Amino acid sequence: MGEEVRNKQIILKHHVTGNVKECDMELKTIQLNVPEGSNALLLKNLYLSCDPYMRPRMSKTEGSYVAPFTPDAPIMGIGVAKVMESGDSNFQKGDLVWGMTGWEEYSVVTTSQSFFKIHDKDVPLSYYTGILGMPGMTAYAGFYEVCSPKKGETVFVSAASGAVGQLVGQFAKMMGCYVVGSAGSKEKVDLLKNKFGFDEAFNYKEERNLDATLKRYFPDGIDIYFENVGGKMLDAVLVNMKVHGRICVCGMISQYNLEQTEGVHNLFCLIAKRIRMEGFVVIDYYHLYPKYLEMIIPQIKDGKIVYVEDVAEGLENAPSALVGLFSGRNVGKQVVMVSSE
């Protein structure tokens, strides 16, 4: 330890209001000093994850479960990395890990407790930003733990082709549920039906009346709604829930770029239909990660679960990839490849 490396970083220039733009971020090169004699890890970042929750962290918000980013400092997010040097006895040089890292070529990490060691390398390493990482655990915990699904129930998933939604739909089909997903393009709708096995799917941008759309696909109502978007979609879903239905609130991507969030008008349905609506944060369920890997890795290797990624190459393309999430430009899980090792 105690060495110095040149390090490219993606910096947040200032806190953001309204739509996030590429110019809100900047590529910088610094000299990175690795502290000598500490228990820090020097990581070489290989893959970075673009996730919707990162947008609220770019604003100066209060009361969130995670702190805002610091202006003029690297953006933080989930990444897959290789340990270059280690002062921590739990990690050795050459180990592959995933966890919260900086948007940069190299990161010095002093809180190694937030990192998971990667043991199974017979799957793409990038999967640890998605199906084998935080989004995968989000889908698993949200669907199985929060939604309490039963065979034969009706399930609706919004933002269904994204990192989390594509897995929720497949988990629901494995349970024997009827599953419908919404997405923002014909290509994504086709993906939901032909690759992920959803029973039905629709392009919400082409639907003028979401209430009527949901009644078309769920004439008897919705048992489970896996909520990723909020706003008008949530309002329409509330009217179409069954009595004793469950709404699992994972995210509200339609609201993240708005200076004034949209109101939800049909909340009385929670009372009238005795609906349980519950938000959750995945870190509360990380203790289930070994159990999840035990379930999901054989499913991946047997081809019973499929996963689609949208990979941008090069750290310099990370801002564009992140901004693209909010216009639906990505198809599948958005990943940035920083290095191939």
Short mmCIF file of C-alpha atoms in Angstrom, two decimals:
data_model
loop_
_atom_site.label_atom_id
_atom_site.label_comp_id
_atom_site.label_asym_id
_atom_site.label_seq_id
_atom_site.Cartn_x
_atom_site.Cartn_y
_atom_site.Cartn_z
CA MET A 1 0.00 0.00 0.00
CA GLY A 2 1.06 3.63 0.00
CA GLU A 3 1.18 3.92 -3.79
CA GLU A 4 -0.23 6.60 -6.11
CA VAL A 5 -2.30 6.05 -9.25
CA ARG A 6 -3.86 8.27 -11.89
CA ASN A 7 -7.60 8.00 -11.57
CA LYS A 8 -10.44 9.11 -13.86
CA GLN A 9 -13.67 10.01 -12.03
CA ILE A 10 -17.21 11.11 -12.85
CA ILE A 11 -17.91 14.11 -10.62
CA LEU A 12 -21.31 15.57 -9.72
CA LYS A 13 -20.79 19.28 -10.44
CA HIS A 14 -23.73 20.55 -8.35
CA HIS A 15 -27.03 19.44 -6.86
CA VAL A 16 -29.68 19.00 -9.54
CA THR A 17 -33.25 20.26 -9.86
CA GLY A 18 -35.53 19.13 -12.67
CA ASN A 19 -34.27 16.82 -15.39
CA VAL A 20 -30.77 15.51 -14.86
CA LYS A 21 -28.45 16.24 -17.79
CA GLU A 22 -25.06 14.97 -18.84
CA CYS A 23 -23.61 18.44 -18.23
CA ASP A 24 -24.48 18.06 -14.51
CA MET A 25 -21.58 15.59 -14.41
CA GLU A 26 -17.95 15.92 -15.42
CA LEU A 27 -15.02 13.59 -16.17
CA LYS A 28 -11.91 14.50 -14.16
CA THR A 29 -8.49 12.94 -13.68
CA ILE A 30 -6.80 13.07 -10.26
CA GLN A 31 -3.84 11.46 -8.50
CA LEU A 32 -5.18 8.87 -6.06
CA ASN A 33 -3.10 8.30 -2.94
CA VAL A 34 -3.51 4.94 -1.26
CA PRO A 35 -3.01 5.31 2.51
CA GLU A 36 -0.18 3.23 3.94
CA GLY A 37 -0.71 0.97 6.93
CA SER A 38 -4.52 1.21 6.88
CA ASN A 39 -7.14 -1.52 6.53
CA ALA A 40 -8.35 0.04 3.27
CA LEU A 41 -8.95 -1.76 -0.01
CA LEU A 42 -7.68 -0.45 -3.33
CA LEU A 43 -10.25 -1.51 -5.91
CA LYS A 44 -10.08 -1.48 -9.69
CA ASN A 45 -13.65 -0.93 -10.84
CA LEU A 46 -14.77 -3.23 -13.66
CA TYR A 47 -18.54 -2.62 -13.97
CA LEU A 48 -20.75 0.17 -12.64
CA SER A 49 -24.51 0.02 -12.21
CA CYS A 50 -26.92 2.76 -13.33
CA ASP A 51 -29.97 2.72 -11.07
CA PRO A 52 -33.02 5.01 -10.72
CA TYR A 53 -32.45 5.59 -6.97
CA MET A 54 -29.29 7.52 -7.89
CA ARG A 55 -31.35 10.43 -9.24
CA PRO A 56 -32.81 11.54 -5.86
CA ARG A 57 -29.27 11.41 -4.45
CA MET A 58 -28.28 14.08 -6.98
CA SER A 59 -30.71 16.54 -5.36
CA LYS A 60 -30.38 18.26 -2.02
CA THR A 61 -33.12 16.22 -0.41
CA GLU A 62 -33.80 15.57 3.26
CA GLY A 63 -35.46 12.66 5.00
CA SER A 64 -34.40 10.00 2.50
CA TYR A 65 -33.02 6.61 3.52
CA VAL A 66 -29.75 7.47 1.77
CA ALA A 67 -27.72 10.70 1.87
CA PRO A 68 -27.42 13.05 -1.14
CA PHE A 69 -24.26 12.96 -3.22
CA THR A 70 -21.62 15.57 -2.41
CA PRO A 71 -21.00 18.14 -5.17
CA ASP A 72 -17.51 18.12 -6.68
CA ALA A 73 -17.03 14.53 -5.51
CA PRO A 74 -17.38 11.23 -7.40
CA ILE A 75 -20.86 9.82 -7.91
CA MET A 76 -21.39 6.66 -5.87
CA GLY A 77 -23.14 3.49 -6.97
CA ILE A 78 -23.08 -0.28 -6.98
CA GLY A 79 -20.08 -1.72 -8.79
CA VAL A 80 -18.10 -4.88 -9.45
CA ALA A 81 -14.40 -4.52 -8.70
CA LYS A 82 -11.11 -6.37 -8.34
CA VAL A 83 -9.03 -6.01 -5.18
CA MET A 84 -5.62 -4.61 -6.16
CA GLU A 85 -4.26 -4.18 -2.62
CA SER A 86 -5.77 -5.08 0.74
CA GLY A 87 -5.11 -4.03 4.30
CA ASP A 88 -8.19 -5.99 5.40
CA SER A 89 -7.66 -9.64 6.38
CA ASN A 90 -11.11 -10.53 5.01
CA PHE A 91 -10.03 -9.69 1.46
CA GLN A 92 -7.02 -10.78 -0.55
CA LYS A 93 -5.34 -9.26 -3.59
CA GLY A 94 -7.13 -10.59 -6.66
CA ASP A 95 -10.52 -11.08 -4.99
CA LEU A 96 -13.57 -10.01 -6.98
CA VAL A 97 -16.21 -8.08 -5.01
CA TRP A 98 -19.41 -6.10 -5.47
CA GLY A 99 -20.76 -3.26 -3.38
CA MET A 100 -20.98 0.53 -3.10
CA THR A 101 -18.06 2.12 -4.93
CA GLY A 102 -17.19 5.36 -6.72
CA TRP A 103 -17.78 6.19 -10.38
CA GLU A 104 -14.08 6.09 -11.09
CA GLU A 105 -11.36 3.77 -12.36
CA TYR A 106 -9.97 3.07 -8.90
CA SER A 107 -11.53 3.43 -5.45
CA VAL A 108 -10.04 3.39 -1.97
CA VAL A 109 -12.58 1.82 0.37
CA THR A 110 -12.28 1.89 4.16
CA THR A 111 -15.68 0.34 4.98
CA SER A 112 -15.26 -3.12 3.46
CA GLN A 113 -18.26 -4.47 5.42
CA SER A 114 -20.50 -3.17 2.63
CA PHE A 115 -18.83 -5.48 0.06
CA PHE A 116 -19.77 -9.01 -0.93
CA LYS A 117 -17.05 -11.36 -2.15
CA ILE A 118 -17.83 -12.98 -5.52
CA HIS A 119 -17.38 -16.74 -5.38
CA ASP A 120 -19.22 -18.02 -8.45
CA LYS A 121 -17.41 -16.82 -11.58
CA ASP A 122 -19.15 -19.15 -14.07
CA VAL A 123 -21.62 -16.37 -14.86
CA PRO A 124 -20.91 -12.93 -16.40
CA LEU A 125 -19.27 -10.64 -13.82
CA SER A 126 -21.62 -7.83 -14.88
CA TYR A 127 -24.49 -9.89 -13.44
CA TYR A 128 -23.32 -8.83 -9.97
CA THR A 129 -24.56 -5.29 -10.78
CA GLY A 130 -27.96 -6.80 -11.64
CA ILE A 131 -29.50 -10.22 -11.27
CA LEU A 132 -26.83 -11.38 -8.77
CA GLY A 133 -26.55 -8.04 -7.01
CA MET A 134 -28.75 -5.29 -5.59
CA PRO A 135 -31.51 -5.35 -8.28
CA GLY A 136 -31.80 -9.13 -8.05
CA MET A 137 -32.12 -8.98 -4.28
CA THR A 138 -34.67 -6.16 -4.68
CA ALA A 139 -36.84 -8.32 -6.95
CA TYR A 140 -36.47 -11.35 -4.67
CA ALA A 141 -37.19 -9.56 -1.39
CA GLY A 142 -39.94 -7.37 -2.81
CA PHE A 143 -41.83 -10.18 -4.50
CA TYR A 144 -41.42 -13.08 -2.09
CA GLU A 145 -41.10 -11.25 1.25
CA VAL A 146 -43.26 -8.12 0.81
CA CYS A 147 -45.87 -9.32 -1.71
CA SER A 148 -46.48 -12.77 -0.14
CA PRO A 149 -47.54 -14.28 -3.51
CA LYS A 150 -49.77 -17.30 -3.99
CA LYS A 151 -50.17 -19.58 -6.97
CA GLY A 152 -52.84 -18.41 -9.42
CA GLU A 153 -52.81 -14.74 -8.36
CA THR A 154 -52.81 -11.84 -10.82
CA VAL A 155 -49.64 -9.71 -10.86
CA PHE A 156 -48.93 -6.37 -12.53
CA VAL A 157 -45.35 -5.05 -12.88
CA SER A 158 -44.58 -1.51 -14.07
CA ALA A 159 -41.20 -0.62 -15.65
CA ALA A 160 -41.24 -4.35 -16.29
CA SER A 161 -38.28 -4.61 -18.67
CA GLY A 162 -35.89 -2.90 -16.26
CA ALA A 163 -33.29 -4.38 -13.92
CA VAL A 164 -35.85 -5.38 -11.28
CA GLY A 165 -39.09 -5.75 -13.23
CA GLN A 166 -37.83 -8.38 -15.67
CA LEU A 167 -37.00 -10.64 -12.70
CA VAL A 168 -40.23 -10.02 -10.79
CA GLY A 169 -42.22 -11.15 -13.83
CA GLN A 170 -40.20 -14.35 -14.14
CA PHE A 171 -40.48 -15.08 -10.42
CA ALA A 172 -44.25 -14.60 -10.64
CA LYS A 173 -44.50 -17.00 -13.59
CA MET A 174 -42.48 -19.58 -11.62
CA MET A 175 -45.13 -19.23 -8.87
CA GLY A 176 -47.90 -19.99 -11.35
CA CYS A 177 -49.27 -16.44 -11.44
CA TYR A 178 -50.85 -14.51 -14.33
CA VAL A 179 -48.44 -11.66 -15.09
CA VAL A 180 -48.79 -8.44 -17.07
CA GLY A 181 -46.06 -5.82 -17.49
CA SER A 182 -45.92 -2.26 -18.75
CA ALA A 183 -42.99 -0.73 -20.63
CA GLY A 184 -42.28 2.27 -22.85
CA SER A 185 -41.71 0.85 -26.35
CA LYS A 186 -42.81 -1.90 -28.72
CA GLU A 187 -39.35 -3.47 -28.48
CA LYS A 188 -39.67 -3.73 -24.69
CA VAL A 189 -43.23 -5.08 -24.87
CA ASP A 190 -42.03 -7.79 -27.26
CA LEU A 191 -39.17 -8.58 -24.88
CA LEU A 192 -41.58 -9.01 -21.97
CA LYS A 193 -43.81 -11.42 -23.84
CA ASN A 194 -41.29 -13.35 -25.94
CA LYS A 195 -38.18 -13.51 -23.75
CA PHE A 196 -39.31 -13.09 -20.15
CA GLY A 197 -42.55 -15.06 -20.49
CA PHE A 198 -45.07 -12.43 -19.31
CA ASP A 199 -48.63 -13.42 -20.20
CA GLU A 200 -49.36 -9.93 -21.55
CA ALA A 201 -47.65 -6.55 -21.81
CA PHE A 202 -48.50 -3.07 -23.03
CA ASN A 203 -46.79 0.18 -24.00
CA TYR A 204 -48.05 2.72 -21.47
CA LYS A 205 -47.10 5.59 -23.82
CA GLU A 206 -49.76 4.42 -26.30
CA GLU A 207 -52.55 4.11 -23.72
CA ARG A 208 -54.73 7.17 -23.26
CA ASN A 209 -56.74 5.73 -20.37
CA LEU A 210 -54.69 3.60 -17.98
CA ASP A 211 -57.76 2.67 -15.94
CA ALA A 212 -59.42 1.17 -19.03
CA THR A 213 -56.16 -0.52 -20.03
CA LEU A 214 -55.83 -2.26 -16.68
CA LYS A 215 -59.47 -3.35 -16.79
CA ARG A 216 -58.76 -4.91 -20.19
CA TYR A 217 -55.90 -7.01 -18.84
CA PHE A 218 -57.31 -7.58 -15.35
CA PRO A 219 -61.11 -7.83 -15.71
CA ASP A 220 -61.34 -9.34 -12.21
CA GLY A 221 -58.73 -7.05 -10.63
CA ILE A 222 -55.09 -7.15 -9.52
CA ASP A 223 -53.85 -9.18 -6.53
CA ILE A 224 -50.27 -7.87 -6.53
CA TYR A 225 -48.80 -4.68 -7.98
CA PHE A 226 -45.00 -4.34 -8.02
CA GLU A 227 -44.65 -0.56 -8.11
CA ASN A 228 -41.68 1.00 -9.91
CA VAL A 229 -43.06 4.22 -11.44
CA GLY A 230 -45.63 6.05 -9.26
CA GLY A 231 -47.79 8.93 -10.49
CA LYS A 232 -50.66 8.26 -12.91
CA MET A 233 -49.92 4.54 -13.06
CA LEU A 234 -50.27 4.13 -9.30
CA ASP A 235 -53.53 6.09 -9.37
CA ALA A 236 -54.98 3.80 -12.04
CA VAL A 237 -53.79 0.65 -10.28
CA LEU A 238 -55.45 1.59 -6.97
CA VAL A 239 -58.88 1.57 -8.64
CA ASN A 240 -58.19 -1.85 -10.17
CA MET A 241 -56.85 -3.69 -7.12
CA LYS A 242 -58.76 -6.62 -5.65
CA VAL A 243 -59.93 -6.68 -2.05
CA HIS A 244 -56.96 -7.60 0.16
CA GLY A 245 -54.54 -6.87 -2.68
CA ARG A 246 -50.88 -6.00 -2.00
CA ILE A 247 -48.83 -3.16 -3.46
CA CYS A 248 -45.07 -3.44 -3.05
CA VAL A 249 -43.49 0.01 -3.48
CA CYS A 250 -39.99 -0.40 -4.92
CA GLY A 251 -39.51 2.92 -6.73
CA MET A 252 -41.25 5.85 -8.43
CA ILE A 253 -39.07 6.68 -11.42
CA SER A 254 -41.71 8.89 -13.09
CA GLN A 255 -41.36 11.37 -10.21
CA TYR A 256 -37.60 11.66 -9.77
CA ASN A 257 -37.01 14.46 -12.28
CA LEU A 258 -40.08 16.51 -11.28
CA GLU A 259 -39.64 19.62 -9.19
CA GLN A 260 -43.20 19.14 -7.90
CA THR A 261 -44.26 15.49 -7.65
CA GLU A 262 -47.70 14.43 -8.87
CA GLY A 263 -50.48 13.80 -6.38
CA VAL A 264 -52.17 10.41 -5.98
CA HIS A 265 -55.93 10.78 -5.80
CA ASN A 266 -57.30 7.28 -5.26
CA LEU A 267 -55.78 6.44 -1.89
CA PHE A 268 -59.23 5.86 -0.39
CA CYS A 269 -59.11 2.52 -2.25
CA LEU A 270 -56.61 1.38 0.39
CA ILE A 271 -59.46 1.52 2.90
CA ALA A 272 -62.34 0.40 0.73
CA LYS A 273 -60.44 -2.62 -0.63
CA ARG A 274 -58.35 -3.33 2.48
CA ILE A 275 -55.18 -3.08 0.40
CA ARG A 276 -51.75 -3.46 2.01
CA MET A 277 -49.28 -0.99 0.46
CA GLU A 278 -45.73 -1.32 1.72
CA GLY A 279 -42.48 0.34 0.77
CA PHE A 280 -39.16 -1.39 1.34
CA VAL A 281 -35.42 -0.86 1.06
CA VAL A 282 -33.30 -3.77 -0.13
CA ILE A 283 -30.52 -3.34 2.44
CA ASP A 284 -32.98 -4.55 5.09
CA TYR A 285 -33.02 -7.93 3.32
CA TYR A 286 -29.33 -8.48 2.54
CA HIS A 287 -29.22 -11.18 5.23
CA LEU A 288 -31.16 -13.31 2.71
CA TYR A 289 -28.46 -12.94 0.03
CA PRO A 290 -26.91 -16.43 0.50
CA LYS A 291 -30.39 -17.98 0.28
CA TYR A 292 -31.10 -15.98 -2.87
CA LEU A 293 -27.86 -17.07 -4.58
CA GLU A 294 -28.64 -20.68 -3.72
CA MET A 295 -31.94 -20.31 -5.55
CA ILE A 296 -31.00 -18.10 -8.51
CA ILE A 297 -27.59 -19.35 -9.73
CA PRO A 298 -28.84 -22.84 -10.71
CA GLN A 299 -31.81 -21.19 -12.45
CA ILE A 300 -29.44 -19.02 -14.51
CA LYS A 301 -27.15 -21.92 -15.42
CA ASP A 302 -30.14 -24.08 -16.43
CA GLY A 303 -31.55 -21.28 -18.58
CA LYS A 304 -34.76 -21.11 -16.53
CA ILE A 305 -34.19 -17.43 -15.70
CA VAL A 306 -32.92 -15.04 -18.37
CA TYR A 307 -31.49 -11.55 -17.92
CA VAL A 308 -31.00 -8.74 -20.44
CA GLU A 309 -28.32 -6.09 -20.02
CA ASP A 310 -27.63 -2.84 -21.86
CA VAL A 311 -23.87 -2.30 -21.60
CA ALA A 312 -22.20 1.07 -22.23
CA GLU A 313 -18.43 0.84 -22.66
CA GLY A 314 -16.08 3.32 -21.01
CA LEU A 315 -16.32 5.44 -17.86
CA GLU A 316 -16.74 8.55 -20.03
CA ASN A 317 -20.11 7.17 -21.23
CA ALA A 318 -21.50 6.68 -17.71
CA PRO A 319 -23.31 10.08 -17.54
CA SER A 320 -25.11 9.42 -20.82
CA ALA A 321 -26.10 5.93 -19.65
CA LEU A 322 -27.51 7.26 -16.37
CA VAL A 323 -29.47 10.08 -18.03
CA GLY A 324 -30.89 7.58 -20.53
CA LEU A 325 -32.61 5.65 -17.73
CA PHE A 326 -35.13 8.44 -17.27
CA SER A 327 -36.20 8.53 -20.92
CA GLY A 328 -36.29 4.74 -21.19
CA ARG A 329 -33.40 4.63 -23.64
CA ASN A 330 -31.93 1.47 -22.12
CA VAL A 331 -33.26 -2.00 -22.88
CA GLY A 332 -32.76 -4.16 -19.80
CA LYS A 333 -30.33 -3.56 -16.96
CA GLN A 334 -28.09 -0.53 -17.65
CA VAL A 335 -24.42 -1.31 -16.96
CA VAL A 336 -21.22 0.62 -17.62
CA MET A 337 -18.09 -1.41 -18.36
CA VAL A 338 -15.09 0.48 -17.00
CA SER A 339 -12.52 -2.27 -17.57
CA SER A 340 -12.47 -5.92 -18.61
CA GLU A 341 -9.81 -6.55 -15.89
#
